[in-house]
Short mmCIF file of C-alpha atoms in Angstrom, two decimals:
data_model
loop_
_atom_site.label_atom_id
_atom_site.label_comp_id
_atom_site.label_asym_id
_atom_site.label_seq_id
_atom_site.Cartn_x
_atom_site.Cartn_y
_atom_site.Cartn_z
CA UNK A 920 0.00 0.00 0.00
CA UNK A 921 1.08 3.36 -0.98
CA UNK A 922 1.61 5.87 1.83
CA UNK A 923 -1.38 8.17 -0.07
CA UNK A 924 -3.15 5.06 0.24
CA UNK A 925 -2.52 4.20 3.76
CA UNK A 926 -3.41 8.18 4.73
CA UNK A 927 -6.66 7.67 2.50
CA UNK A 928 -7.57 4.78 5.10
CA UNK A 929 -6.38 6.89 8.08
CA UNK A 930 -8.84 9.93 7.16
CA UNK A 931 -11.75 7.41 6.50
CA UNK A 932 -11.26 5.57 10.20
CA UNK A 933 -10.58 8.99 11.85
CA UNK A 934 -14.16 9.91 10.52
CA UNK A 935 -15.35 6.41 11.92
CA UNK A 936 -13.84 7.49 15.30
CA UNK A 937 -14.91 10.94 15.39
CA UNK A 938 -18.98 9.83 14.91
CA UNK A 939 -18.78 6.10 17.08
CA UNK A 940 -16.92 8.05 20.14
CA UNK A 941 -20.05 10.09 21.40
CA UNK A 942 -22.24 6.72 21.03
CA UNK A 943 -20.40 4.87 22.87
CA UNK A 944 -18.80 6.81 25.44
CA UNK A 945 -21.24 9.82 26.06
CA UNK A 946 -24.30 9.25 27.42
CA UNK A 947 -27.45 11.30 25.95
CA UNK A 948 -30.71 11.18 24.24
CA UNK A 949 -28.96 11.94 20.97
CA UNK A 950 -31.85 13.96 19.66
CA UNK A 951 -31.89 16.50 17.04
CA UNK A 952 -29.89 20.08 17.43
CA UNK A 953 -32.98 21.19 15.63
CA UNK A 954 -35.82 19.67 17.58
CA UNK A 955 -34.00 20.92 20.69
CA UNK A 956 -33.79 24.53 19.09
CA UNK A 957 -38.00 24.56 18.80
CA UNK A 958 -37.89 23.45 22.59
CA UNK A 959 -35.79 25.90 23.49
CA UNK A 960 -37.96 28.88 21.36
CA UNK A 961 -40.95 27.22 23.57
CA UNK A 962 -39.77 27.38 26.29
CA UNK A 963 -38.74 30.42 26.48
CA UNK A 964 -41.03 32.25 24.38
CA UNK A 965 -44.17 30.17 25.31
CA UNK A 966 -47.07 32.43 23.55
CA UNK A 967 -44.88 31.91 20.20
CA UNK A 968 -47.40 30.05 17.81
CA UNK A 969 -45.97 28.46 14.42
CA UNK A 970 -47.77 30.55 11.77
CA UNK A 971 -47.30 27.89 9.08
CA UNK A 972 -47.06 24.17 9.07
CA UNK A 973 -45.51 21.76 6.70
CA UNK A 974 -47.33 21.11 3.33
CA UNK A 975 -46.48 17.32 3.61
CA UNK A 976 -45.21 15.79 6.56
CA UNK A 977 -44.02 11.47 6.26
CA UNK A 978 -46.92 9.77 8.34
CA UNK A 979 -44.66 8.09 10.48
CA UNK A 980 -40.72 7.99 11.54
CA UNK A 981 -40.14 4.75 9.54
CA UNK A 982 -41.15 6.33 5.67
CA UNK A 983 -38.81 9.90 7.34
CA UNK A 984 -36.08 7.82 7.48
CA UNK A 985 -36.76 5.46 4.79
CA UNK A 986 -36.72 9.07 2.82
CA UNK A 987 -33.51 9.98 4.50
CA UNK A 988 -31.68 7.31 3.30
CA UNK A 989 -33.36 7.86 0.19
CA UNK A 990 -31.66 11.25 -0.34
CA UNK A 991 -28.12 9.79 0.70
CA UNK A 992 -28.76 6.89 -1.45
CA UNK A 993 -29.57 9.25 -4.53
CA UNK A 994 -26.63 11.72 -3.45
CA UNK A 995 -24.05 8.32 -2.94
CA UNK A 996 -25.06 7.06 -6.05
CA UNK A 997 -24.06 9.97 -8.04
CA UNK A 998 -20.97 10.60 -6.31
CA UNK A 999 -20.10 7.09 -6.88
CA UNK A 1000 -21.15 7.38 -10.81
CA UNK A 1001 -18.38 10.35 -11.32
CA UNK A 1002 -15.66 7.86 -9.65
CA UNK A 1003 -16.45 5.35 -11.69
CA UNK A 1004 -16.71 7.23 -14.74
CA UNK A 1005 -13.66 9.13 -14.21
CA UNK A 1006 -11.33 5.78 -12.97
CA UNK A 1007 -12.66 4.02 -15.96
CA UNK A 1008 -11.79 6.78 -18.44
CA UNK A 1009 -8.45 7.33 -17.13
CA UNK A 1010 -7.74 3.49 -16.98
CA UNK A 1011 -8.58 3.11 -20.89
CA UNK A 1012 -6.66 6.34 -21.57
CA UNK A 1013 -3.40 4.67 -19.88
CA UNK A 1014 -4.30 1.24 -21.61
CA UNK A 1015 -3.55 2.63 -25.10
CA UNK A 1016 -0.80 5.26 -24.59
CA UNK A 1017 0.93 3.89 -28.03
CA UNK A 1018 -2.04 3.81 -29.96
CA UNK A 1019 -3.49 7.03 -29.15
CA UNK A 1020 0.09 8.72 -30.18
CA UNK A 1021 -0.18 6.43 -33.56
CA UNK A 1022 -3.26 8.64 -34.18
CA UNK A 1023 -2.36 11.99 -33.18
CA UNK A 1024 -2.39 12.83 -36.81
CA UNK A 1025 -6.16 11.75 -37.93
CA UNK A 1026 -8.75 10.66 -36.41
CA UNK A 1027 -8.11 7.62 -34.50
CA UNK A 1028 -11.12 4.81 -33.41
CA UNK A 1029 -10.32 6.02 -29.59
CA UNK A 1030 -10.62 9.72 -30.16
CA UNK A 1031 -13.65 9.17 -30.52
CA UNK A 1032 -14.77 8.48 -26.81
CA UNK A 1033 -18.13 8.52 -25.20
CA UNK B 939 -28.95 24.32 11.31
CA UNK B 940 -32.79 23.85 9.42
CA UNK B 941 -35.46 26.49 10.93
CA UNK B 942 -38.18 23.92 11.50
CA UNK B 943 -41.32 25.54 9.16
CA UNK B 944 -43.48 28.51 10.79
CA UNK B 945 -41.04 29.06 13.76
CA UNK B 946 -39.55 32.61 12.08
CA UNK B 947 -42.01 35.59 12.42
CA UNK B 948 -43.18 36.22 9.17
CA UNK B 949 -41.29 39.35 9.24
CA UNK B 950 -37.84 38.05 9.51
CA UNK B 951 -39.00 34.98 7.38
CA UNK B 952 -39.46 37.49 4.61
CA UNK B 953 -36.96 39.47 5.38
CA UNK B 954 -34.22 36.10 4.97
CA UNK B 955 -36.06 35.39 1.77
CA UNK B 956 -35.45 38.71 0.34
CA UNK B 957 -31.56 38.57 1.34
CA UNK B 958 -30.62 35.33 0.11
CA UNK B 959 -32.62 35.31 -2.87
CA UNK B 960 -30.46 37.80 -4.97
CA UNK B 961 -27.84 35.03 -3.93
CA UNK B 962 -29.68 32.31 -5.15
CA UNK B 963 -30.28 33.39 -8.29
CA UNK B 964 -26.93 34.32 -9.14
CA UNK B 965 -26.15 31.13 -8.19
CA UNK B 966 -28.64 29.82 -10.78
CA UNK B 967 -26.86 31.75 -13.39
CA UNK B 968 -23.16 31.05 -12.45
CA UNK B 969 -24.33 27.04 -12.65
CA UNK B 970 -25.90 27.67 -16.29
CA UNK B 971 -22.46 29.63 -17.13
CA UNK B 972 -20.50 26.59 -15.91
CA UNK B 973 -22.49 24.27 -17.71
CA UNK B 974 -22.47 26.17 -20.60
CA UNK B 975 -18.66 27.40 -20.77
CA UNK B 976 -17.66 23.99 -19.34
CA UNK B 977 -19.08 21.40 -20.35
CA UNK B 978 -17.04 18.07 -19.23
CA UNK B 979 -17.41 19.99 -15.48
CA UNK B 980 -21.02 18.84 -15.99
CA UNK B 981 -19.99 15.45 -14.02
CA UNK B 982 -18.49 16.96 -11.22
CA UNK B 983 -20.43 19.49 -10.87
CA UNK B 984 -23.56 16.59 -10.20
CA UNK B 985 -21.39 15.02 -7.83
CA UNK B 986 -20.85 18.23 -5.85
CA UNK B 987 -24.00 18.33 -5.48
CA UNK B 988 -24.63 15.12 -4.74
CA UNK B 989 -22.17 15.21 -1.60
CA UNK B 990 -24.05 17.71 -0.22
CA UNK B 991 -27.22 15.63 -0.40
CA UNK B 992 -25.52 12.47 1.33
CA UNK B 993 -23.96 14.84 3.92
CA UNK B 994 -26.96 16.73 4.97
CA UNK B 995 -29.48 13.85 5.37
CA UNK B 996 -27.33 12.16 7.76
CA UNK B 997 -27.87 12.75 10.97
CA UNK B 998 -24.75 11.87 13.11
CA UNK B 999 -24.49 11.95 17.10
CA UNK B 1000 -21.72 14.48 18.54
CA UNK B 1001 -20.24 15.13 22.33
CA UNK B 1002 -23.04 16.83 23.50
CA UNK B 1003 -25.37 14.23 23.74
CA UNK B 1004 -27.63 15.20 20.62
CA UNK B 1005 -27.16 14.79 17.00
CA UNK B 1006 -27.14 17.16 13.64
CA UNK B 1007 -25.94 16.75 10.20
CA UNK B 1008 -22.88 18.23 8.12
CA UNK B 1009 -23.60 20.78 5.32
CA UNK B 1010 -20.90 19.40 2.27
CA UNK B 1011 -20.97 22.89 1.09
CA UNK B 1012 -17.51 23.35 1.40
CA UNK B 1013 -16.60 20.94 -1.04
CA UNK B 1014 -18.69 22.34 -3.97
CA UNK B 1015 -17.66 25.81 -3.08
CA UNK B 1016 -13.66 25.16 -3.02
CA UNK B 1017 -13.95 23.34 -6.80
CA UNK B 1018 -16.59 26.00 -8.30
CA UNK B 1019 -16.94 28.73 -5.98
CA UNK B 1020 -19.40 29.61 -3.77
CA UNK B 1021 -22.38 30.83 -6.38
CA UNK B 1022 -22.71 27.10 -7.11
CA UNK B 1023 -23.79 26.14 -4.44
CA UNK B 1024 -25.90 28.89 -3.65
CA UNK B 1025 -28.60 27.39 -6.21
CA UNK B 1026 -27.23 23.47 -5.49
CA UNK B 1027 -27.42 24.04 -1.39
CA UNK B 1028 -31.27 25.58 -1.98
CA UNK B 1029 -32.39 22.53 -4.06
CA UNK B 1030 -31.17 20.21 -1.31
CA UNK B 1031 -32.90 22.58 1.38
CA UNK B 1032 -36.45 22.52 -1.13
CA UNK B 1033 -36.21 18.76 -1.47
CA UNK B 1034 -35.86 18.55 2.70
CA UNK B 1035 -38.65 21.54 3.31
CA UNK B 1036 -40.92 19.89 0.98
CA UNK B 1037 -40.75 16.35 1.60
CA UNK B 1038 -39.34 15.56 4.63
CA UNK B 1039 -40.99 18.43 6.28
CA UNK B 1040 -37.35 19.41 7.82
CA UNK B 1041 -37.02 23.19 7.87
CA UNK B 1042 -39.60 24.71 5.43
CA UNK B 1043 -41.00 27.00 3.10
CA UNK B 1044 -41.53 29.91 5.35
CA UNK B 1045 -38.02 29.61 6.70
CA UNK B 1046 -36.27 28.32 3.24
CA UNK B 1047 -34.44 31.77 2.70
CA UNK B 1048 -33.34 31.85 6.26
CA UNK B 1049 -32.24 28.59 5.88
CA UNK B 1050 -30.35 28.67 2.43
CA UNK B 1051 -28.62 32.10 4.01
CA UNK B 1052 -26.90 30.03 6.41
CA UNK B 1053 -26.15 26.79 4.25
CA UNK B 1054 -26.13 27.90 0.98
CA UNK B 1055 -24.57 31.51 1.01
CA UNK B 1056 -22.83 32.41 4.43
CA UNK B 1057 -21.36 28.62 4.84
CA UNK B 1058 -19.67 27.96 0.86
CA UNK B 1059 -18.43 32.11 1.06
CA UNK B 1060 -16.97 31.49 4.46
CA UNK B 1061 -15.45 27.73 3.02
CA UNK B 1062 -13.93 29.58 0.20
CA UNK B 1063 -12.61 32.67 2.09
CA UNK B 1064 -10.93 30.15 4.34
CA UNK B 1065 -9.69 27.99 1.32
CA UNK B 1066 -8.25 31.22 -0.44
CA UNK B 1067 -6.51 32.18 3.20
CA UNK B 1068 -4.92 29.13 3.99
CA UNK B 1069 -3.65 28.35 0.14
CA UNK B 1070 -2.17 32.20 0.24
CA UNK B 1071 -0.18 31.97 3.41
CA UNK B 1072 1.46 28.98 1.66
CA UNK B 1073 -0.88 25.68 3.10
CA UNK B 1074 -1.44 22.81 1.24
CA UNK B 1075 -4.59 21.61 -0.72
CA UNK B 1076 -5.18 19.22 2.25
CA UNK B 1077 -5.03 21.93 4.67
CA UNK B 1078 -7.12 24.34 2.78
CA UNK B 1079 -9.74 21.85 1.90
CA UNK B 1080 -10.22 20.96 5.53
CA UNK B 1081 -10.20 24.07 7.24
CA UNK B 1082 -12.83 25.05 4.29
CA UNK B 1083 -15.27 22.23 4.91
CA UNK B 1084 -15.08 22.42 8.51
CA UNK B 1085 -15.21 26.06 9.01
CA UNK B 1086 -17.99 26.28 6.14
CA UNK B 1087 -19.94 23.94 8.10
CA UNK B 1088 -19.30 25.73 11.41
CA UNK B 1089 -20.27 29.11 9.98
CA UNK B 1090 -23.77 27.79 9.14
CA UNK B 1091 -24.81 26.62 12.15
CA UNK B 1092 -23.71 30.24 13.91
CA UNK B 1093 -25.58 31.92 11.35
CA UNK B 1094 -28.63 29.72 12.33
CA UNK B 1095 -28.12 30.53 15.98
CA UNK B 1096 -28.21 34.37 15.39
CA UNK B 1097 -31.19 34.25 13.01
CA UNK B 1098 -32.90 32.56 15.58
CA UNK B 1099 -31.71 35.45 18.09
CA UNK B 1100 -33.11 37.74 16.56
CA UNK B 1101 -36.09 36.05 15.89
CA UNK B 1102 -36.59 35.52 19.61
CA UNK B 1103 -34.47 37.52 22.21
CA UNK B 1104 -33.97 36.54 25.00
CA UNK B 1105 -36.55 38.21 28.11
CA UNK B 1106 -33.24 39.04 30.74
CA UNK B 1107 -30.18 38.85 28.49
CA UNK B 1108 -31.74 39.96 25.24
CA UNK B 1109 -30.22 39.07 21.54
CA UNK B 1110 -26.30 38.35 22.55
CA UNK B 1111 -27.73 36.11 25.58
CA UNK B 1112 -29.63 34.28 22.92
CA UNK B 1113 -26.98 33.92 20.95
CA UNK B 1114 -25.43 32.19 23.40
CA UNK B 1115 -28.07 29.85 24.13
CA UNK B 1116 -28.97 28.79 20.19
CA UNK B 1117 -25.15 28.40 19.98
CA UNK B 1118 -24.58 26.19 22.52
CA UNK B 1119 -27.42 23.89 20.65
CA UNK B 1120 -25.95 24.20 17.65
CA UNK B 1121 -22.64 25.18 17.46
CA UNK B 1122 -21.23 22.83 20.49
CA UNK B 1123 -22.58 19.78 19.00
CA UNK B 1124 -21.33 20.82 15.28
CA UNK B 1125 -17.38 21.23 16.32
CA UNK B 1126 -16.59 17.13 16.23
CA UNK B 1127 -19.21 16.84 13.06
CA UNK B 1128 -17.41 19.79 11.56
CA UNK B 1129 -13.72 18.27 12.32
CA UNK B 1130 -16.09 15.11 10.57
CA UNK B 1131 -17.12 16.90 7.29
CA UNK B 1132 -13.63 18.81 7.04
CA UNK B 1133 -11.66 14.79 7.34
CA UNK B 1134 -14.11 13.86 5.18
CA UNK B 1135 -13.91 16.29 2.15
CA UNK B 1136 -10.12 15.97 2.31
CA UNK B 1137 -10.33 12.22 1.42
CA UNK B 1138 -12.50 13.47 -1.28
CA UNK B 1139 -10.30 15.60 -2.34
CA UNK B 1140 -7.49 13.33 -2.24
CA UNK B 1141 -9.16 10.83 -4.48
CA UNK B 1142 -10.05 13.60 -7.03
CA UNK B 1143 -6.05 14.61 -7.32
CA UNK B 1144 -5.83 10.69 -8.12
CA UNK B 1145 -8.19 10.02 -10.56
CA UNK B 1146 -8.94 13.44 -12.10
CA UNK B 1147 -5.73 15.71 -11.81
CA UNK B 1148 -6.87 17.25 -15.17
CA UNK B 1149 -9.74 18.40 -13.70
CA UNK B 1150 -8.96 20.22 -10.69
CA UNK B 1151 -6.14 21.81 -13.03
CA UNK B 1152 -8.99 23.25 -14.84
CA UNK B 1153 -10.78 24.08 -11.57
CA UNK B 1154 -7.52 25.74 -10.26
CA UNK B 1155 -7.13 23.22 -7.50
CA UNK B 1156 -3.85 21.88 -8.88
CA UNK B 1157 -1.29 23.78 -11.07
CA UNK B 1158 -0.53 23.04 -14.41
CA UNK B 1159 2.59 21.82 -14.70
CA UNK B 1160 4.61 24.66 -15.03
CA UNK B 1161 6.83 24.56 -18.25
CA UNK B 1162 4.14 24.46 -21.23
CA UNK B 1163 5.49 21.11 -22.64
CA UNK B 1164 4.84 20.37 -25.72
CA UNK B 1165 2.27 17.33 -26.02
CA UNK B 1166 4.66 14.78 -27.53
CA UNK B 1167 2.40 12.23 -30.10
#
C-alpha cells in the first residue's frame, strides 16, 4: 500500500472514530440540534405560535427515514457514478498510450470516446 | 442548522427570503455559465451536489449528547466557488422543506442564508486564506469544509436570536443559548465533514488531476510542454 493510500484509510477511520466516540462513550438522548432549538424557542417564548405548518409531513418515523436514506442513497449514487466514470476513463486512456500517439495525426477509433 | 417551518415571524421569514434570494439566483446563473462554458465539469459538478445531499441527510451523534448533520458545502464551493452552491445548497434545502418536512418554506431563505450563502463564502474565504499563506490543498480543503460547516450553524443561531431575544439577556444572551445547541454539538461533526472532504479531495487529485487543473485546484505543470504524439 502506498503511503497516499494508507493516509486515505487513516482519514476514513478517523471519521469512523470521530462519529462512534459520542455513542459509545457519552451518554445522551442523541436527539436533534434542531428539535431541541423549537424546545428551546418554547420554552422560552411560550405564547410563540408556528404561523405555518408543513405542506407534507411522512406519516410516520419509519417512511422519514426510509426518505432519508433515500436522499443519501440518490446523493451516494451519483458521487459514486463520477468515480467510476472518471477511474474508468483514465484506466482506458493509460491502456492505449501507443495507440493514441499512432493517431495523433487523424482521427483515430479512440478519439472518438463517449 | 434547518429552521423547523413557521417558527420565524413572518417578518424576519421574509426578510431572509429577500436577502438570500439575490444570492440564489446568481447562483442559478453562475451554474448555467459553468455548464455552458464547461461542459465536461457537468460530471463533477452533479457530484458536488450530490455530496451535499448524502452529507446533509445524515444525521450523526456528537459530544453533546444530541445529533445534527454536516452541510458538504464546502466541497462544492472550493472546486466551483461559492455561487454554485448557492442554487445546489437551496435545491437540497427545497427537497428537505418539501418532503421531509425538515425546515420549510416559510423559513427556506433563512435557511439557504446560512447553508447555501454564508457557509460555501466562508469555506472559500478560508480555502483562499490558507492556500495564500502557503498551506497545502489538504489543509485548505479541511479548514474550508469544517469552518464552512461551522459558519452555518452560527448563522442559524443568530437568526434565531433575533427572531426571539432573550426576556433578561436579550439578543447576545440568545446567541449564546442557540449556539450552545448548535454550534457545540457541530465542532466534532465539523472536524467530521472537514476529514471527510479531504479524502475526497485526495481521491479527485488521483483520478482526475486534469480536472482540478482546470478548476484551479492543482497547477498546471509549469513549463508548457509540448504534447509529444
Amino acid at each position: 500500500m502506498t503511503r497516499s493510500t494508507l493516509l486515505n484509510w487513516l482519514l476514513l477511520v478517523a471519521v469512523v472514530v470521530l462519529v462512534a466516540f459520542p455513542v459509545v462513550f457519552v451518554d445522551g438522548e442523541f436527539a436533534g440540534s434542531d428539535g431541541q432549538a423549537e424546545e428551546a424557542i418554547t420554552e422560552s417564548h411560550p405564547d410563540y405560535e408556528p404561523w405555518f405548518a408543513p405542506l407534507y409531513e411522512p406519516p410516520s418515523g419509519e417512511i422519514e427515514s426510509g426518505l432519508f436514506a433515500l436522499q443519501a442513497a440518490l446523493g451516494a449514487g451519483v458521487v459514486g457514478y463520477y468515480f467510476g466514470v472518471v477511474r474508468t476513463k483514465r484506466r482506458l486512456g493509460a491502456d492505449r498510450p501507443a495507440e493514441a500517439g499512432r493517431s495523433a495525426d487523424g482521427v483515430g477509433p479512440e478519439t472518438a470516446d463517449d | 442548522m434547518h429552521i423547523a417551518e413557521g417558527y420565524l415571524p413572518p417578518l424576519h421569514a421574509a426578510a431572509w427570503t429577500v436577502v438570500a434570494a439575490p444570492f440564489v439566483v446568481h447562483g442559478a446563473r453562475a451554474v448555467v455559465r459553468q455548464v455552458r462554458d464547461n461542459p465536461e465539469s457537468k460530471l463533477l459538478l452533479g457530484a458536488a451536489g450530490a455530496f451535499t445531499f448524502v452529507l446533509s441527510a445524515l444525521k450523526i451523534p456528537s459530544v453533546t449528547g444530541s445529533c445534527s448533520h454536516p452541510t458538504g458545502t464546502g466541497l462544492g464551493a472550493v472546486l466551483f466557488r461559492p455561487p454554485v452552491m448557492a442554487l445546489l445548497g437551496t435545491i437540497v434545502l427545497f427537497f428537505q422543506a418539501t418532503l421531509l418536512a425538515h425546515g420549510g418554506l416559510t423559513t427556506l431563505g433563512a435557511n439557504a442564508f446560512s447553508m447555501a450563502v454564508v457557509g460555501p463564502w466562508v469555506a472559500y474565504g478560508v480555502y483562499r486564506l490558507v492556500r495564500s499563506v502557503g498551506g497545502g490543498l489538504g489543509l485548505g480543503v479541511f479548514f474550508a469544509a469544517a469552518l464552512g460547516d461551522l459558519a452555518t450553524y452560527c448563522v442559524t443561531s443568530a437568526q434565531l436570536a433575533l427572531a426571539f431575544p432573550d426576556a433578561t439577556s436579550g439578543v447576545l444572551g440568545s446567541v449564546l443559548k442557540f449556539g450552545s445547541i448548535f454550534a457545540v454539538t457541530q465542532i466534532p461533526l465539523a472536524v467530521s465533514e472537514g476529514l471527510l472532504t479531504v479524502l475526497v479531495v485526495r481521491l479527485l487529485v488521483r483520478v482526475s488531476p486534469a480536472e482540478l487543473e482546470r478548476l484551479g485546484l492543482l497547477k498546471r505543470p509549469s513549463e508548457p510542454t509540448e504534447v509529444t504524439a
